[in-house]
Coordinates of C-alpha atoms in Angstrom, one line a residue:
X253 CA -6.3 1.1 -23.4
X254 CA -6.5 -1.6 -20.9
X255 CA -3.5 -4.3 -20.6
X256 CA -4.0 -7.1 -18.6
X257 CA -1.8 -9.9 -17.7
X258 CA -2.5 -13.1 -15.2
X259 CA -0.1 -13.5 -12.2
X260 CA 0.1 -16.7 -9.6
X261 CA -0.5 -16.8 -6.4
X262 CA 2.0 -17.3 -3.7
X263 CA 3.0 -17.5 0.5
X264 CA 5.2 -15.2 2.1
X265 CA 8.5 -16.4 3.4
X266 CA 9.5 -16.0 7.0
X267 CA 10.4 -12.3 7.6
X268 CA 14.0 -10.4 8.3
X269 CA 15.2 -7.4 8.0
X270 CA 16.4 -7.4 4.7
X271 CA 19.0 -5.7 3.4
X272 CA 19.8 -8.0 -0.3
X273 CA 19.0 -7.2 -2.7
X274 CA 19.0 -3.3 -2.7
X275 CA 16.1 -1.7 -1.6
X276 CA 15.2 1.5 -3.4
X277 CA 12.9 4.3 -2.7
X278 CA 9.8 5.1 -3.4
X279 CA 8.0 8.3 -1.7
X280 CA 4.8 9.5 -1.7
X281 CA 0.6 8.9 0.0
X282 CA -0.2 5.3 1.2
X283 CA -3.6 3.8 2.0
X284 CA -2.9 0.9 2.6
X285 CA -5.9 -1.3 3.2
X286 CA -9.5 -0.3 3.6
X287 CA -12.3 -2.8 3.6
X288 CA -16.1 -2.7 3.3
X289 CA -18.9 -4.9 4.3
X290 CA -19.6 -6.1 0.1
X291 CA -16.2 -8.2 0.8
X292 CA -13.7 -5.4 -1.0
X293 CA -10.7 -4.4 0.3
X294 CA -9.0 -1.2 -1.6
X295 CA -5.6 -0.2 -1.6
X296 CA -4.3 3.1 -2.9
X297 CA -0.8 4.2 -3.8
X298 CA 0.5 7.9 -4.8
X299 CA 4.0 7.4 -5.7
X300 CA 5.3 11.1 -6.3
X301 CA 9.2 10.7 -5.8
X302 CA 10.9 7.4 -7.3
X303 CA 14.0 6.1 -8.5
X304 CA 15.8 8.3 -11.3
X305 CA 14.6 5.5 -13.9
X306 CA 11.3 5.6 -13.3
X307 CA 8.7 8.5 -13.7
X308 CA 6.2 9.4 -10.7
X309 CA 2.8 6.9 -10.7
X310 CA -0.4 5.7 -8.8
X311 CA -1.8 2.4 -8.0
X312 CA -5.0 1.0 -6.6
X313 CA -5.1 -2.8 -5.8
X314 CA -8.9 -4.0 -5.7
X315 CA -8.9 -7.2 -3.3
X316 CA -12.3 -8.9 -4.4
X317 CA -15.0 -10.8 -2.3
X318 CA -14.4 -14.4 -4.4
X319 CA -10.3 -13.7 -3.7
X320 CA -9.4 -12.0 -7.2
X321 CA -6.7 -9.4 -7.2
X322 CA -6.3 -7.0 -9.6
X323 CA -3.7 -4.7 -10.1
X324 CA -4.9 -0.6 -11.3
X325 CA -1.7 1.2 -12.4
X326 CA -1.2 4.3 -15.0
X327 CA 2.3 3.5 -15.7
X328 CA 3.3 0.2 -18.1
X329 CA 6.9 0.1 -16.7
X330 CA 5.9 0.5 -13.4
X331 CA 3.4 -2.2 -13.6
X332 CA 6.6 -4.4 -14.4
X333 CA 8.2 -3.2 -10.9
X334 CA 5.2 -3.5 -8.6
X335 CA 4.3 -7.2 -10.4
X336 CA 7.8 -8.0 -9.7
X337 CA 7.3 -7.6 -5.8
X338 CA 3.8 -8.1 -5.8
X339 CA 1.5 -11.3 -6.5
X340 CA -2.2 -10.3 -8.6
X341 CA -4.9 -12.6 -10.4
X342 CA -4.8 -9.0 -13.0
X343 CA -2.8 -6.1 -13.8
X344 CA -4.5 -3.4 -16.0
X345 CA -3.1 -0.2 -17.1
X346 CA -5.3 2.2 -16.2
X347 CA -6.3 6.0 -15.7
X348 CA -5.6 6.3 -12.1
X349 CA -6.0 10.1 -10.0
X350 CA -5.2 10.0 -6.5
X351 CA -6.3 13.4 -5.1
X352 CA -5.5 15.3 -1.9
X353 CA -8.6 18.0 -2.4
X354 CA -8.2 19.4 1.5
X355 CA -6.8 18.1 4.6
X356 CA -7.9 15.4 5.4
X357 CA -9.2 13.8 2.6
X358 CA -7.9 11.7 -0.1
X359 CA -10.3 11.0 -3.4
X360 CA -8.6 7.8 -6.0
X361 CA -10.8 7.5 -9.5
X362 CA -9.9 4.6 -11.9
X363 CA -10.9 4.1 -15.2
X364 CA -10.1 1.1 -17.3
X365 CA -11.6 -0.6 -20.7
X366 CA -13.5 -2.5 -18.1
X367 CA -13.5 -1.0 -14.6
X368 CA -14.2 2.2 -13.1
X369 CA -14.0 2.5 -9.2
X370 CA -14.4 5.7 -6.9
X371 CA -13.1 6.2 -3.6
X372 CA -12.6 8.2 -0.9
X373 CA -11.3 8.1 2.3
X374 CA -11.3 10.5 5.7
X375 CA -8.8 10.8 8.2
X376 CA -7.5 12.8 10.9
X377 CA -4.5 13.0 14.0
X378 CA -5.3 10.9 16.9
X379 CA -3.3 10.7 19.9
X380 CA -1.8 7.6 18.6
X381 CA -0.9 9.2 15.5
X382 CA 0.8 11.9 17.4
X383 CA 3.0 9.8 19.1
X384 CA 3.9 7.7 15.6
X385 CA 4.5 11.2 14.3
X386 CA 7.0 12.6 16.9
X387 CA 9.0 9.1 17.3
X388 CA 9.0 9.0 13.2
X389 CA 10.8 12.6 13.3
X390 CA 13.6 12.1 16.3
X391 CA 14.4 8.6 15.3
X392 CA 17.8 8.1 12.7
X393 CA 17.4 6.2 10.3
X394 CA 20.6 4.7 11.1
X395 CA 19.1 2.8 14.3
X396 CA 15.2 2.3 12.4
X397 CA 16.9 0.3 10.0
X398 CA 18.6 -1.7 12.5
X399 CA 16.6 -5.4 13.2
X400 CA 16.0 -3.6 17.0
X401 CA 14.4 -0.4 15.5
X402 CA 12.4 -2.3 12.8
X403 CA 11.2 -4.7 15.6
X404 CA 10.6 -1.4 18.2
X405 CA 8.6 0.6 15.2
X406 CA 6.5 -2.4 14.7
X407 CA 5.4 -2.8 18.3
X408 CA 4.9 0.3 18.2
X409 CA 2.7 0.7 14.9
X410 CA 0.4 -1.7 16.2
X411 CA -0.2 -0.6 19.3
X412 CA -0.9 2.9 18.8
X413 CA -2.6 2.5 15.2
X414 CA -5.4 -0.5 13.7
X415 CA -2.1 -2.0 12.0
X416 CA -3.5 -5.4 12.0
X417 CA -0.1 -6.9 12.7
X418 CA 2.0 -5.1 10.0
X419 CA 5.7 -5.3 10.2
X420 CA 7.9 -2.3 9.6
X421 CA 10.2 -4.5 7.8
X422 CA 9.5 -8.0 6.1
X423 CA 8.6 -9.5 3.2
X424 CA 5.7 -9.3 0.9
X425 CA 3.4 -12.3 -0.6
X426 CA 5.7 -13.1 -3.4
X427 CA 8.8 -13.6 -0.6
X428 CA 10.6 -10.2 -1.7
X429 CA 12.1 -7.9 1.1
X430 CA 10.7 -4.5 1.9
X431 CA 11.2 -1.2 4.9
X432 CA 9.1 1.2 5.0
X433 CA 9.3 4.3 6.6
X434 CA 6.4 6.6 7.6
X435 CA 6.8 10.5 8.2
X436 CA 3.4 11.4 8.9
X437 CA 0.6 9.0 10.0
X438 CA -3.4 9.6 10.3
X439 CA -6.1 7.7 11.7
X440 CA -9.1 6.5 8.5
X441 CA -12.4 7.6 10.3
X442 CA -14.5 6.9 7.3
X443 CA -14.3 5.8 3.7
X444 CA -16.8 5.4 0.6
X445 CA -16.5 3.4 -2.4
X446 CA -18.6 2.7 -5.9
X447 CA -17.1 -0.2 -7.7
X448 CA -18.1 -0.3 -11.5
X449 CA -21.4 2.0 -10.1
X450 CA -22.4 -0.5 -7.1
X451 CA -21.8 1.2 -3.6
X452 CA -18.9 -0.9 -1.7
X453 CA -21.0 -0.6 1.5
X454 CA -19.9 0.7 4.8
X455 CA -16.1 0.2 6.2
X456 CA -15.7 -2.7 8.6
X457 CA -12.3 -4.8 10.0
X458 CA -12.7 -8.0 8.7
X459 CA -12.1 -10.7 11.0
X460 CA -9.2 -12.1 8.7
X461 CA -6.8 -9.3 7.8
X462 CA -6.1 -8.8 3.4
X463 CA -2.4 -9.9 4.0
X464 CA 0.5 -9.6 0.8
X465 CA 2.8 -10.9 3.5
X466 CA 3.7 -9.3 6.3
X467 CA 1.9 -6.4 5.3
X468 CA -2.0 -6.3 6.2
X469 CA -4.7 -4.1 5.2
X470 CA -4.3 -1.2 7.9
X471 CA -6.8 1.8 8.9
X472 CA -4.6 4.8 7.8
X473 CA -3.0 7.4 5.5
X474 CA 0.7 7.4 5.6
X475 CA 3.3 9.7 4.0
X476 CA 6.0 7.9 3.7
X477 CA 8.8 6.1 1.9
X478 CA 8.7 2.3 0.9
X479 CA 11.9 0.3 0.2
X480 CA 11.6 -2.2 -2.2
X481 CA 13.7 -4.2 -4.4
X482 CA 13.4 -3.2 -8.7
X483 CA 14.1 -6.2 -11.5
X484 CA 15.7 -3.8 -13.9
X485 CA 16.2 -6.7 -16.0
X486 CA 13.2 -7.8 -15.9
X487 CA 10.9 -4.6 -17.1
X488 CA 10.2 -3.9 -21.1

């Protein structure tokens, strides 16, 4: 059942706000980030509301100890969108579940021809969280789109949340534009993860952050809405 296909590699541009080419929206659960001492960084994505093209999907990127990184999504087309904006070594179509069991708790299973990862990750409000939550709620989008707001919700992110120097607005790895919005926010306090059957060990913050641009590996669960640009032409 597994596809594969080999992507380059690639440097961010310097960031703006960008507003070319359209940025569309894609809604749903974000974990964006979580590392363990074996050298793996896991990123989970639970995308439930998309453009009218496009049918609902999840992704998991696995960032690798030796620097591979491979690409976990259930959804062919969609693999064509999310390689579009994003650089991997691999993308496999895969069986991916991403699982909201209880409060908070998120559980993410993949199963390809040659992979099969488990994870799940714990989180909860924090004060800092709070704060994210309420400003998220009162502010218009009108003025958080603005290159003020964008700049504001950043310094804001990473002072009140591990956001490892994340931008609100930028661009990723491959030099494409991106906003993201975030309704809700949580704090990760613990994770677990068995790659192909060998526990992922416990979570640490690496002392170099997993970057795909201006976005790094952060220690939360978001609910939220990222803006991105979609290749029409470019999908099969």
């Amino acid at each position: 059942m597994a596809e594969s296909a080999v992507q380059p590699t690639g440097d961010a541009s310097e960031s703006l706000v960008p507003e070319s080419p359209r940025l569309e929206p894609f809604s749903g659960t974000f974990v964006p980030g979580i590392c363990f001492d074996s050298g793996y960084c896991l990123w989970a994505f639970d995308f439930r509301s998309v453009p009218d093209d496009l049918a609902p999907f999840s992704d998991v990127w696995v960032f690798a100890p030796d620097g591979e990184r491979t690409l976990y999504i259930d959804s062919a087309v969609a693999r064509d969108v999310i390689s579009g904006n994003h650089r991997f070594d691999r993308t496999v179509v895969a069986d991916v579940s991403i699982d909201r069991p209880r409060d908070g708790e998120v559980i993410v299973t993949v199963v390809s021809d040659d992979a099969s990862i488990a994870f799940e990750v714990r989180f909860e409000k924090t004060v800092g969280t709070r704060v994210l939550n309420v400003l998220s709620a009162v502010t218009p989008d009108a003025v958080a789109r603005t290159r003020f707001g964008s700049a504001l919700s950043t310094a804001l992110l990473n002072r009140l949340v591990d956001a490892n120097g994340t931008k609100v607005a930028g661009r990723f790895g491959t030099g494409e534009p991106y906003r993201f919005t975030a309704d809700r926010t949580w704090a990760v306090t613990d994770a677990t993860a068995t790659i192909d059957g060998v526990d992922a060990g416990a979570v640490v913050r690496p002392d170099r952050p997993f970057a795909d641009g201006d976005v790094k590996n952060m220690s939360v669960c978001i609910e939220g809405t990222a803006h991105v640009p979609v290749r029409r032409d470019s999908r099969t």
